[in-house]
Structures are given as C-alpha cells and as structure tokens.
Amino acid sequence: MTGSQANDVLVSFRGVQKTYDGENLIVKDLNLDIRKGEFLTLLGPSGSGKTTSLMMLAGFETPTAGEILLGGRSLNRLPPHKRDIGMVFQNYALFPHMTVAENLAFPLSVRGMSRTDCTERVKKALSMVQLDSFRNRYPGQLSGGQQQRVALARALVFEPQLVLMDEPLGALDKQLREHMQMEIKHLHQRLGVTVVYVTHDQGEALTMSDRVAVFHQGEIQQIADPRTLYEQPSNTFVANFIGENNRICGRLASRDGDRCTITLPRGEQIEALAVNVGQVGDPVTLSIRPERVRLNGHSEACSNRFSGRVAEFIYLGDHVRIRMEVCGKDDFYVKQPVAELDPSLSVGDLIPLGWQVEHSRALDPLQLD
Ligand SMILES: Nc1ncnc2c1ncn2[C@@H]1O[C@H](COP(=O)(O)OP(=O)(O)OP(=O)(O)O)[C@@H](O)[C@H]1O
Ligand SMILES: [Mg+2]
C-alpha cells in the first residue's frame, strides 16, 4: 500500500477471527480496509457474521484473533465509549423518559460538554433531521420514522468520525424505509462522515452504498461498488445473492484466455467469460442475468443462440418476466420492459433466443448449503 492510500484508510480489520464457543469461527479471517468518508455496507444472509463484525468494531465484542485499527491505532484495548464511534440499531433504544432534546444531549453531557455548546449542537442535529419542532416530545409521541431520525441524530450529534448502523430501517414499512434510505444517503453525502452499514436487503445495499462487502459464512465473498457487484460477480454465491440470476450447470470444455466454452449435459455448448473456473473437465456454473437475454430477431447477433419454449408470463407493471424452457431447464427467466414485449408472443411458442459471451459468466460449481 502506498503512503497516500494508507492515509485514506480509517478502519482496518487485520486477520480478525471470532468464535463464541471456541469451536466454530463466526468470522474467519477478516481483512478489510474501510476508507475515510465512504459508505460501506456489510451485506449477507442471516448468521453470516455481519453484526459480530460490527460489534467488534464498536467494542462490544472482542476479536479472538487479529486486530482492528482506527486511524492507524489498535482498538484492541480501547473500551467502546473511547472509540469516537456513533451507533444506530434496529430497535433504536431512545430513552423513553427523556424528551427528544434530552436524548440528543445525553451523548454530549457524558462527554463532558458545556451546557451552551450542548444546546447549540442539539439544535444543529435536530435541524439536520428536520425535527426542530419536535424537541420537547417524548419518543412515545413520535412515529417509527421520526424515532429512527432521532436515533440517527443522536448517533451524529457528537460529530464522530465513524457511524455504525445495524439494520436501522428493519422495523419500518417499505415506503418509509425507502424514504429513510435516501435521507441517510444524502446526510452521509452532506456530512462526509464514514458509515458502516449492515443489512440483509440487497436493494438497500445497492441504493445506499459506495461499496458493498458480501458476507457468507464469516467470510467476505466480494467487495466492490454496487454496479461491479451486480455486473461482475466473482463467484456463484454473489451472482445468486445479488439480483436475479439464471444458473446453468455444465463442464469446462476448453479455455482460451478470458474466454471459455462450456458443455451442458445434453451436449449444447455455451461461450462464456472464464471468471472463476478450474481445469478442463471441471464442473462450472454459468450465470446469465434475465435482462441480458434477447428474444426472436433481437438474438440474431448473439454468440450464444438457442431456442426456448415460453412457459409463463409474470406481469410486474413496468416489466414482464417470462419463464422459459431453455437448454433442458424449465426455470430459465427472461426479463423484458413491457414497452419492448412482442404482443403476439404466447405461452407454448418456440422461439429463438440468445445472449452475448460477455453476459454469460463461468463461475465455480454451485454448492447447495
Ligand atoms: N453472543 C453470541 N453468542 C453465541 N453465538 C452468537 C452470539 N452472537 C452471534 N452468535 C452466532 O454467530 C453467528 C453470526 O451471528 P451474527 O449476529 O453476526 O449474524 P448476522 O450476519 O448479523 O445475521 P442477521 O442478518 O440475522 O442479523 C450466528 O450463528 C449466531 O447464532
Ligand atoms: Mg445481525
């Protein structure tokens, strides 16, 4: 790492491991640099170790091995309240017997701030989340979204360099959640604070983050910006976890640089990008996004061309998902904007379809666990 890159790093996990029972590693060997000012999301299925990783950073759990650095300093022996980290959780745990303003003043008074400075900061934090007129209400007199905003303001009021959020929007309904996603994202852009965010909702992760780290069984599978993660998944787990994905299993027939040919059980051959494959003869999972498949005449220029039978239409307002039988699979999905759908297409039709080499990615064989 060069000097200038090192200066951009706020948090480093170095070889961090965690076990609760002395046997199972919940976090296996976490090496992660979090950049100053970025919005980084830890995304993964339930039990993959996201909260555990966040709790070690916050100081509520201790790593079994390895170390965590904040601004180049080891955190291993630093208690939570000395870490200068703000936190927001799903059950926002505002103090019910304190007003909104008192809740916000709390983290300042425990840090020994004077009354005048305190009042000023609370005022600023309240206006940041647009709750100026709610300062004298009690949490019980606020809606879920308003309470979550107070929790957010309370995590930011002492102007920490780092804010951790663990599923902060999990308890809100869909509409409010989407609204708060944008609000938090804009707040992050305005303040320039570093945010580490945990969710198991991929839409939320893609919407809000500069980078997303995909967790599975205590390991980071891939870390990248949302677009790269979706367009260039580096393994089958990530391809399946983010977005919709057609999986086709076959074997590696040949390889030529970054391209390869895959043979399917029935003998069809598919040209693909050799992203994560073994030796010739090894099993491979192909990943093809439903929106990359072209139908009928639109498939003529495609390097992979097959025929498929239309099995079902699923209408979703702005687009249609078409379930098709392709290459021996009966759950091959094609996604088309409604405006581009050929109205004469019907269930039972046998039509040509295809996709380009760069839209089929040859990845590791699927492991069902
Ligand atoms: N205090 C604890 N004692 C023992 N085991 C724990 C403890 N906390 C978590 N675990 C176990 O560690 C694993 C990872 O838990 P963790 O809470 O980090 O997952 P997560 O990715 O945050 O999941 P979720 O999306 O459900 O919140 C789980 O199998 C969980 O049961
Ligand atoms: Mg969790």
Tab-separated table of C-alpha atoms and ligand atoms in Angstrom:
chain	number	residue	atom	x	y	z
A	1	MET	CA	0.000	0.000	0.000
A	2	THR	CA	1.386	3.436	-0.880
A	3	GLY	CA	1.516	6.268	1.611
A	4	SER	CA	-1.387	8.231	0.170
A	5	GLN	CA	-3.650	5.166	0.107
A	6	ALA	CA	-2.742	4.368	3.694
A	7	ASN	CA	-3.849	7.874	4.686
A	8	ASP	CA	-7.261	7.298	3.146
A	9	VAL	CA	-7.956	4.286	5.332
A	10	LEU	CA	-9.935	4.922	8.503
A	11	VAL	CA	-10.527	1.377	9.741
A	12	SER	CA	-8.512	-1.798	9.148
A	13	PHE	CA	-9.535	-5.297	10.118
A	14	ARG	CA	-6.355	-7.388	10.063
A	15	GLY	CA	-6.705	-11.170	10.243
A	16	VAL	CA	-9.703	-10.809	12.550
A	17	GLN	CA	-11.332	-14.013	13.777
A	18	LYS	CA	-14.185	-14.563	16.185
A	19	THR	CA	-15.538	-17.638	17.885
A	20	TYR	CA	-18.124	-17.604	20.662
A	21	ASP	CA	-17.835	-21.265	21.646
A	22	GLY	CA	-14.144	-21.943	20.976
A	23	GLU	CA	-15.043	-24.236	18.047
A	24	ASN	CA	-16.956	-22.513	15.267
A	25	LEU	CA	-15.375	-19.499	13.615
A	26	ILE	CA	-18.187	-16.986	13.107
A	27	VAL	CA	-15.734	-14.577	11.491
A	28	LYS	CA	-12.991	-16.498	9.719
A	29	ASP	CA	-10.167	-14.234	8.632
A	30	LEU	CA	-11.435	-10.748	8.078
A	31	ASN	CA	-9.117	-8.380	6.237
A	32	LEU	CA	-10.903	-5.198	5.345
A	33	ASP	CA	-9.896	-1.575	4.843
A	34	ILE	CA	-12.642	0.997	5.253
A	35	ARG	CA	-11.877	4.293	3.559
A	36	LYS	CA	-12.342	7.681	5.137
A	37	GLY	CA	-15.710	9.154	4.159
A	38	GLU	CA	-17.088	6.097	2.405
A	39	PHE	CA	-20.455	4.448	2.850
A	40	LEU	CA	-19.614	0.770	3.217
A	41	THR	CA	-22.307	-1.853	3.606
A	42	LEU	CA	-21.908	-5.344	5.015
A	43	LEU	CA	-24.480	-7.434	3.172
A	44	GLY	CA	-25.171	-11.108	3.684
A	45	PRO	CA	-27.673	-13.746	4.750
A	46	SER	CA	-28.740	-14.216	8.351
A	47	GLY	CA	-25.964	-15.611	10.520
A	48	SER	CA	-23.127	-14.676	8.156
A	49	GLY	CA	-21.291	-12.636	10.794
A	50	LYS	CA	-22.267	-9.041	9.933
A	51	THR	CA	-23.395	-7.952	13.387
A	52	THR	CA	-20.483	-9.756	15.021
A	53	SER	CA	-18.036	-7.828	12.813
A	54	LEU	CA	-19.752	-4.533	13.612
A	55	MET	CA	-19.814	-5.294	17.352
A	56	MET	CA	-16.065	-5.935	17.325
A	57	LEU	CA	-15.526	-2.573	15.652
A	58	ALA	CA	-17.803	-0.892	18.190
A	59	GLY	CA	-16.005	-2.626	21.051
A	60	PHE	CA	-18.896	-4.683	22.430
A	61	GLU	CA	-17.243	-7.922	21.312
A	62	THR	CA	-13.542	-8.823	21.390
A	63	PRO	CA	-11.790	-10.481	18.436
A	64	THR	CA	-10.497	-13.993	19.177
A	65	ALA	CA	-7.516	-13.258	16.913
A	66	GLY	CA	-6.224	-10.384	14.813
A	67	GLU	CA	-6.637	-6.682	15.360
A	68	ILE	CA	-8.756	-3.722	14.361
A	69	LEU	CA	-7.166	-0.333	13.730
A	70	LEU	CA	-8.959	3.021	13.759
A	71	GLY	CA	-6.948	5.846	12.247
A	72	GLY	CA	-3.867	3.606	12.447
A	73	ARG	CA	-4.319	2.944	16.181
A	74	SER	CA	-5.111	-0.515	17.536
A	75	LEU	CA	-8.543	-0.638	19.153
A	76	ASN	CA	-7.946	-3.914	20.929
A	77	ARG	CA	-7.755	-2.430	24.412
A	78	LEU	CA	-9.930	0.627	23.928
A	79	PRO	CA	-13.394	0.481	25.560
A	80	PRO	CA	-16.457	1.381	23.401
A	81	HIS	CA	-17.042	4.866	24.847
A	82	LYS	CA	-13.497	5.951	23.990
A	83	ARG	CA	-13.706	4.936	20.330
A	84	ASP	CA	-15.471	8.056	18.997
A	85	ILE	CA	-17.997	5.919	17.112
A	86	GLY	CA	-21.716	6.715	16.730
A	87	MET	CA	-24.214	3.880	16.570
A	88	VAL	CA	-27.748	3.239	15.353
A	89	PHE	CA	-29.545	-0.072	15.749
A	90	GLN	CA	-32.811	-1.598	14.614
A	91	ASN	CA	-34.533	-1.130	17.968
A	92	TYR	CA	-33.355	2.409	18.280
A	93	ALA	CA	-33.474	2.351	22.101
A	94	LEU	CA	-34.176	6.008	22.735
A	95	PHE	CA	-34.554	6.805	26.424
A	96	PRO	CA	-38.350	6.808	26.860
A	97	HIS	CA	-38.363	9.127	29.889
A	98	MET	CA	-36.321	11.809	28.097
A	99	THR	CA	-37.547	14.273	25.506
A	100	VAL	CA	-36.069	14.336	22.026
A	101	ALA	CA	-33.741	17.182	23.002
A	102	GLU	CA	-32.663	15.391	26.183
A	103	ASN	CA	-31.982	12.205	24.231
A	104	LEU	CA	-29.711	14.166	21.908
A	105	ALA	CA	-27.969	15.975	24.745
A	106	PHE	CA	-27.144	12.725	26.520
A	107	PRO	CA	-24.081	11.654	24.471
A	108	LEU	CA	-22.753	15.217	24.801
A	109	SER	CA	-23.144	15.506	28.544
A	110	VAL	CA	-21.456	12.126	29.146
A	111	ARG	CA	-18.555	13.530	27.131
A	112	GLY	CA	-18.463	16.492	29.487
A	113	MET	CA	-19.591	19.194	27.070
A	114	SER	CA	-20.702	22.549	28.490
A	115	ARG	CA	-24.420	23.395	28.581
A	116	THR	CA	-24.198	26.178	25.993
A	117	ASP	CA	-22.224	24.083	23.493
A	118	CYS	CA	-24.612	21.247	24.132
A	119	THR	CA	-27.703	23.334	23.310
A	120	GLU	CA	-26.081	24.552	20.125
A	121	ARG	CA	-25.157	21.045	18.952
A	122	VAL	CA	-28.590	19.629	19.749
A	123	LYS	CA	-30.212	22.404	17.757
A	124	LYS	CA	-27.983	21.695	14.789
A	125	ALA	CA	-28.594	17.937	14.946
A	126	LEU	CA	-32.349	18.417	15.154
A	127	SER	CA	-32.438	20.619	12.112
A	128	MET	CA	-30.241	18.110	10.262
A	129	VAL	CA	-33.007	15.508	10.533
A	130	GLN	CA	-35.788	18.100	10.223
A	131	LEU	CA	-37.254	17.596	13.664
A	132	ASP	CA	-36.776	21.122	15.052
A	133	SER	CA	-40.362	21.406	16.227
A	134	PHE	CA	-40.305	18.011	17.989
A	135	ARG	CA	-37.638	18.829	20.563
A	136	ASN	CA	-39.944	18.607	23.573
A	137	ARG	CA	-41.789	15.437	22.615
A	138	TYR	CA	-41.157	12.069	24.216
A	139	PRO	CA	-40.212	9.079	21.997
A	140	GLY	CA	-43.641	7.523	22.635
A	141	GLN	CA	-45.220	10.539	20.929
A	142	LEU	CA	-43.299	10.012	17.687
A	143	SER	CA	-43.860	7.768	14.667
A	144	GLY	CA	-41.398	4.962	13.904
A	145	GLY	CA	-39.679	7.008	11.221
A	146	GLN	CA	-39.379	10.045	13.494
A	147	GLN	CA	-37.912	7.909	16.270
A	148	GLN	CA	-35.406	6.498	13.818
A	149	ARG	CA	-34.420	10.030	12.799
A	150	VAL	CA	-33.862	10.954	16.439
A	151	ALA	CA	-31.677	7.855	16.810
A	152	LEU	CA	-29.745	8.967	13.754
A	153	ALA	CA	-29.318	12.491	15.108
A	154	ARG	CA	-28.197	11.080	18.456
A	155	ALA	CA	-25.512	8.996	16.729
A	156	LEU	CA	-24.277	12.044	14.825
A	157	VAL	CA	-24.644	14.775	17.453
A	158	PHE	CA	-21.143	14.387	18.904
A	159	GLU	CA	-19.719	14.512	15.360
A	160	PRO	CA	-17.981	11.141	15.401
A	161	GLN	CA	-15.655	10.261	12.557
A	162	LEU	CA	-17.384	6.920	12.156
A	163	VAL	CA	-21.020	5.839	12.408
A	164	LEU	CA	-22.156	2.211	12.566
A	165	MET	CA	-25.693	1.222	11.654
A	166	ASP	CA	-27.080	-2.281	12.098
A	167	GLU	CA	-30.336	-2.808	10.167
A	168	PRO	CA	-31.539	0.626	11.301
A	169	LEU	CA	-34.563	0.563	8.988
A	170	GLY	CA	-35.621	-3.037	9.609
A	171	ALA	CA	-38.682	-2.091	11.675
A	172	LEU	CA	-40.109	0.422	9.193
A	173	ASP	CA	-42.643	-0.221	6.428
A	174	LYS	CA	-41.452	-0.323	2.819
A	175	GLN	CA	-42.311	3.238	1.859
A	176	LEU	CA	-40.788	4.827	4.937
A	177	ARG	CA	-37.767	2.580	4.648
A	178	GLU	CA	-37.104	3.736	1.093
A	179	HIS	CA	-37.557	7.347	2.136
A	180	MET	CA	-35.123	6.941	5.039
A	181	GLN	CA	-32.611	5.196	2.757
A	182	MET	CA	-32.391	8.333	0.651
A	183	GLU	CA	-32.355	10.559	3.726
A	184	ILE	CA	-29.423	8.689	5.285
A	185	LYS	CA	-27.614	8.608	1.965
A	186	HIS	CA	-27.957	12.375	1.498
A	187	LEU	CA	-26.968	13.025	5.100
A	188	HIS	CA	-23.843	10.964	4.502
A	189	GLN	CA	-23.026	12.963	1.381
A	190	ARG	CA	-23.539	16.272	3.221
A	191	LEU	CA	-21.538	15.407	6.335
A	192	GLY	CA	-18.765	13.336	4.768
A	193	VAL	CA	-18.764	11.035	7.795
A	194	THR	CA	-17.666	7.404	7.338
A	195	VAL	CA	-20.578	4.979	7.593
A	196	VAL	CA	-20.507	1.212	8.083
A	197	TYR	CA	-23.996	-0.096	7.449
A	198	VAL	CA	-25.371	-3.605	7.946
A	199	THR	CA	-28.327	-5.027	6.069
A	200	HIS	CA	-29.511	-8.271	4.529
A	201	ASP	CA	-31.577	-6.331	1.968
A	202	GLN	CA	-29.672	-6.211	-1.311
A	203	GLY	CA	-31.803	-3.373	-2.743
A	204	GLU	CA	-30.975	-1.251	0.288
A	205	ALA	CA	-27.263	-2.071	-0.041
A	206	LEU	CA	-27.149	-1.213	-3.745
A	207	THR	CA	-29.142	2.017	-3.273
A	208	MET	CA	-27.106	3.495	-0.465
A	209	SER	CA	-23.513	2.313	-0.666
A	210	ASP	CA	-20.241	3.408	-2.200
A	211	ARG	CA	-19.022	-0.151	-1.675
A	212	VAL	CA	-20.660	-3.362	-0.548
A	213	ALA	CA	-18.916	-6.287	1.171
A	214	VAL	CA	-20.859	-9.504	0.616
A	215	PHE	CA	-20.600	-11.824	3.642
A	216	HIS	CA	-21.195	-15.558	3.640
A	217	GLN	CA	-20.257	-17.948	6.446
A	218	GLY	CA	-17.964	-15.453	8.126
A	219	GLU	CA	-16.017	-14.530	5.004
A	220	ILE	CA	-16.143	-11.663	2.543
A	221	GLN	CA	-17.033	-13.172	-0.835
A	222	GLN	CA	-16.555	-9.969	-2.806
A	223	ILE	CA	-16.209	-6.284	-2.064
A	224	ALA	CA	-16.983	-3.769	-4.789
A	225	ASP	CA	-19.150	-0.838	-5.814
A	226	PRO	CA	-22.807	-1.771	-6.459
A	227	ARG	CA	-22.530	-1.804	-10.229
A	228	THR	CA	-19.461	-4.049	-10.314
A	229	LEU	CA	-21.052	-6.385	-7.819
A	230	TYR	CA	-24.147	-6.788	-9.968
A	231	GLU	CA	-22.473	-6.842	-13.402
A	232	GLN	CA	-19.304	-8.700	-12.469
A	233	PRO	CA	-19.965	-11.120	-9.630
A	234	SER	CA	-16.784	-13.062	-8.950
A	235	ASN	CA	-18.427	-16.259	-7.695
A	236	THR	CA	-21.693	-18.172	-7.775
A	237	PHE	CA	-22.736	-17.123	-4.273
A	238	VAL	CA	-22.546	-13.416	-5.133
A	239	ALA	CA	-24.238	-13.934	-8.533
A	240	ASN	CA	-27.160	-15.615	-6.780
A	241	PHE	CA	-27.355	-13.337	-3.764
A	242	ILE	CA	-27.405	-10.059	-5.715
A	243	GLY	CA	-30.215	-9.721	-8.226
A	244	GLU	CA	-31.896	-12.365	-10.308
A	245	ASN	CA	-29.741	-14.933	-11.994
A	246	ASN	CA	-30.141	-17.887	-14.374
A	247	ARG	CA	-27.820	-20.701	-13.355
A	248	ILE	CA	-26.812	-23.358	-15.824
A	249	CYS	CA	-24.548	-26.198	-14.757
A	250	GLY	CA	-22.051	-27.743	-17.172
A	251	ARG	CA	-18.383	-28.633	-17.589
A	252	LEU	CA	-15.418	-26.668	-18.847
A	253	ALA	CA	-14.716	-27.893	-22.391
A	254	SER	CA	-11.920	-25.512	-23.342
A	255	ARG	CA	-10.371	-22.242	-22.355
A	256	ASP	CA	-8.701	-19.518	-24.359
A	257	GLY	CA	-7.520	-16.622	-22.189
A	258	ASP	CA	-10.509	-14.919	-20.577
A	259	ARG	CA	-12.984	-16.822	-22.766
A	260	CYS	CA	-14.118	-20.414	-22.425
A	261	THR	CA	-16.553	-22.974	-23.780
A	262	ILE	CA	-18.905	-24.875	-21.510
A	263	THR	CA	-20.602	-28.139	-22.459
A	264	LEU	CA	-24.030	-28.836	-20.979
A	265	PRO	CA	-25.211	-32.343	-20.020
A	266	ARG	CA	-27.293	-32.613	-23.235
A	267	GLY	CA	-24.367	-31.521	-25.404
A	268	GLU	CA	-25.138	-27.835	-26.074
A	269	GLN	CA	-22.116	-25.545	-25.977
A	270	ILE	CA	-22.049	-22.081	-24.443
A	271	GLU	CA	-19.376	-19.443	-24.934
A	272	ALA	CA	-18.656	-17.574	-21.720
A	273	LEU	CA	-16.222	-15.399	-19.788
A	274	ALA	CA	-13.866	-17.598	-17.782
A	275	VAL	CA	-14.262	-15.787	-14.457
A	276	ASN	CA	-13.811	-18.449	-11.801
A	277	VAL	CA	-13.179	-21.856	-13.356
A	278	GLY	CA	-10.854	-24.799	-12.735
A	279	GLN	CA	-9.372	-27.229	-15.234
A	280	VAL	CA	-10.878	-28.585	-18.446
A	281	GLY	CA	-13.479	-31.195	-17.428
A	282	ASP	CA	-14.292	-29.494	-14.111
A	283	PRO	CA	-17.890	-28.556	-13.239
A	284	VAL	CA	-18.910	-24.936	-13.827
A	285	THR	CA	-21.954	-22.797	-13.090
A	286	LEU	CA	-22.916	-20.277	-15.725
A	287	SER	CA	-24.551	-17.067	-14.594
A	288	ILE	CA	-26.831	-15.198	-17.020
A	289	ARG	CA	-28.909	-12.192	-15.968
A	290	PRO	CA	-32.531	-12.360	-17.205
A	291	GLU	CA	-32.423	-8.849	-18.689
A	292	ARG	CA	-29.457	-9.763	-20.915
A	293	VAL	CA	-31.344	-12.409	-22.879
A	294	ARG	CA	-32.578	-11.329	-26.326
A	295	LEU	CA	-35.636	-12.866	-27.974
A	296	ASN	CA	-36.524	-13.621	-31.588
A	297	GLY	CA	-34.867	-11.338	-34.169
A	298	HIS	CA	-33.011	-9.427	-31.427
A	299	SER	CA	-30.970	-12.556	-30.752
A	300	GLU	CA	-29.509	-12.799	-34.258
A	301	ALA	CA	-26.214	-11.088	-33.423
A	302	CYS	CA	-25.720	-13.092	-30.219
A	303	SER	CA	-22.826	-15.536	-29.975
A	304	ASN	CA	-24.898	-17.934	-27.854
A	305	ARG	CA	-28.092	-18.837	-29.624
A	306	PHE	CA	-30.680	-21.455	-28.659
A	307	SER	CA	-34.370	-21.991	-28.899
A	308	GLY	CA	-36.728	-21.844	-25.979
A	309	ARG	CA	-40.366	-22.515	-25.219
A	310	VAL	CA	-42.457	-19.864	-23.481
A	311	ALA	CA	-43.919	-21.394	-20.305
A	312	GLU	CA	-45.384	-18.459	-18.358
A	313	PHE	CA	-45.713	-14.680	-18.268
A	314	ILE	CA	-45.372	-12.816	-14.992
A	315	TYR	CA	-46.572	-9.246	-15.316
A	316	LEU	CA	-44.868	-6.734	-12.998
A	317	GLY	CA	-46.157	-3.403	-14.257
A	318	ASP	CA	-43.022	-1.906	-15.795
A	319	HIS	CA	-41.560	-5.198	-16.962
A	320	VAL	CA	-42.538	-8.772	-17.675
A	321	ARG	CA	-40.727	-11.873	-16.510
A	322	ILE	CA	-41.045	-14.735	-18.945
A	323	ARG	CA	-40.397	-18.225	-17.679
A	324	MET	CA	-38.974	-20.370	-20.451
A	325	GLU	CA	-37.682	-23.852	-21.143
A	326	VAL	CA	-34.133	-23.455	-22.382
A	327	CYS	CA	-31.226	-25.939	-22.593
A	328	GLY	CA	-33.122	-28.534	-20.549
A	329	LYS	CA	-34.041	-26.074	-17.764
A	330	ASP	CA	-37.673	-25.213	-17.169
A	331	ASP	CA	-36.972	-22.217	-14.948
A	332	PHE	CA	-34.941	-20.010	-17.257
A	333	TYR	CA	-36.148	-16.430	-16.821
A	334	VAL	CA	-36.095	-13.604	-19.331
A	335	LYS	CA	-36.897	-10.066	-18.284
A	336	GLN	CA	-38.305	-7.567	-20.764
A	337	PRO	CA	-39.538	-3.995	-20.372
A	338	VAL	CA	-43.282	-4.007	-21.092
A	339	ALA	CA	-42.761	-1.477	-23.888
A	340	GLU	CA	-40.453	-3.896	-25.734
A	341	LEU	CA	-42.565	-7.004	-25.398
A	342	ASP	CA	-43.880	-8.523	-28.639
A	343	PRO	CA	-47.667	-8.634	-28.026
A	344	SER	CA	-48.097	-11.699	-30.244
A	345	LEU	CA	-45.861	-13.830	-28.020
A	346	SER	CA	-47.886	-16.593	-26.314
A	347	VAL	CA	-47.406	-19.490	-23.927
A	348	GLY	CA	-46.236	-22.574	-25.843
A	349	ASP	CA	-44.355	-20.612	-28.557
A	350	LEU	CA	-40.965	-21.996	-29.512
A	351	ILE	CA	-38.704	-19.032	-30.322
A	352	PRO	CA	-35.040	-18.268	-30.889
A	353	LEU	CA	-33.204	-16.512	-28.094
A	354	GLY	CA	-29.640	-15.692	-27.238
A	355	TRP	CA	-27.095	-13.707	-25.279
A	356	GLN	CA	-23.578	-12.395	-25.785
A	357	VAL	CA	-20.403	-14.039	-24.467
A	358	GLU	CA	-19.797	-11.193	-22.021
A	359	HIS	CA	-23.216	-11.777	-20.448
A	360	SER	CA	-22.544	-15.391	-19.522
A	361	ARG	CA	-20.058	-15.711	-16.704
A	362	ALA	CA	-18.495	-19.093	-15.962
A	363	LEU	CA	-18.179	-19.442	-12.190
A	364	ASP	CA	-17.473	-22.038	-9.520
A	365	PRO	CA	-19.806	-25.053	-9.265
A	366	LEU	CA	-22.916	-24.434	-7.235
A	367	GLN	CA	-22.778	-25.658	-3.650
A	368	LEU	CA	-26.136	-26.109	-2.023
A	369	ASP	CA	-25.867	-25.350	1.678
B	1	LIG	N1	-23.357	-13.668	21.721
B	1	LIG	C1	-23.328	-14.778	20.959
B	1	LIG	N2	-23.065	-15.989	21.485
B	1	LIG	C2	-23.024	-17.103	20.718
B	1	LIG	N3	-23.251	-17.118	19.378
B	1	LIG	C3	-23.527	-15.949	18.803
B	1	LIG	C4	-23.591	-14.714	19.538
B	1	LIG	N4	-23.871	-13.718	18.682
B	1	LIG	C5	-23.992	-14.294	17.466
B	1	LIG	N5	-23.779	-15.618	17.519
B	1	LIG	C6	-23.803	-16.561	16.388
B	1	LIG	O1	-22.878	-16.100	15.405
B	1	LIG	C7	-23.406	-16.257	14.096
B	1	LIG	C8	-23.347	-14.927	13.367
B	1	LIG	O2	-24.223	-14.037	14.016
B	1	LIG	P1	-24.373	-12.515	13.575
B	1	LIG	O3	-25.310	-11.890	14.534
B	1	LIG	O4	-23.026	-11.902	13.437
B	1	LIG	O5	-25.043	-12.687	12.138
B	1	LIG	P2	-25.684	-11.603	11.164
B	1	LIG	O6	-24.957	-11.730	9.882
B	1	LIG	O7	-25.699	-10.271	11.815
B	1	LIG	O8	-27.163	-12.172	10.970
B	1	LIG	P3	-28.606	-11.398	10.891
B	1	LIG	O9	-28.759	-10.950	9.454
B	1	LIG	O10	-29.580	-12.479	11.237
B	1	LIG	O11	-28.594	-10.277	11.869
B	1	LIG	C9	-24.787	-16.839	14.250
B	1	LIG	O12	-24.729	-18.221	14.002
B	1	LIG	C10	-25.149	-16.556	15.687
B	1	LIG	O13	-26.002	-17.538	16.202
B	2	MG	MG	-27.255	-9.039	12.513
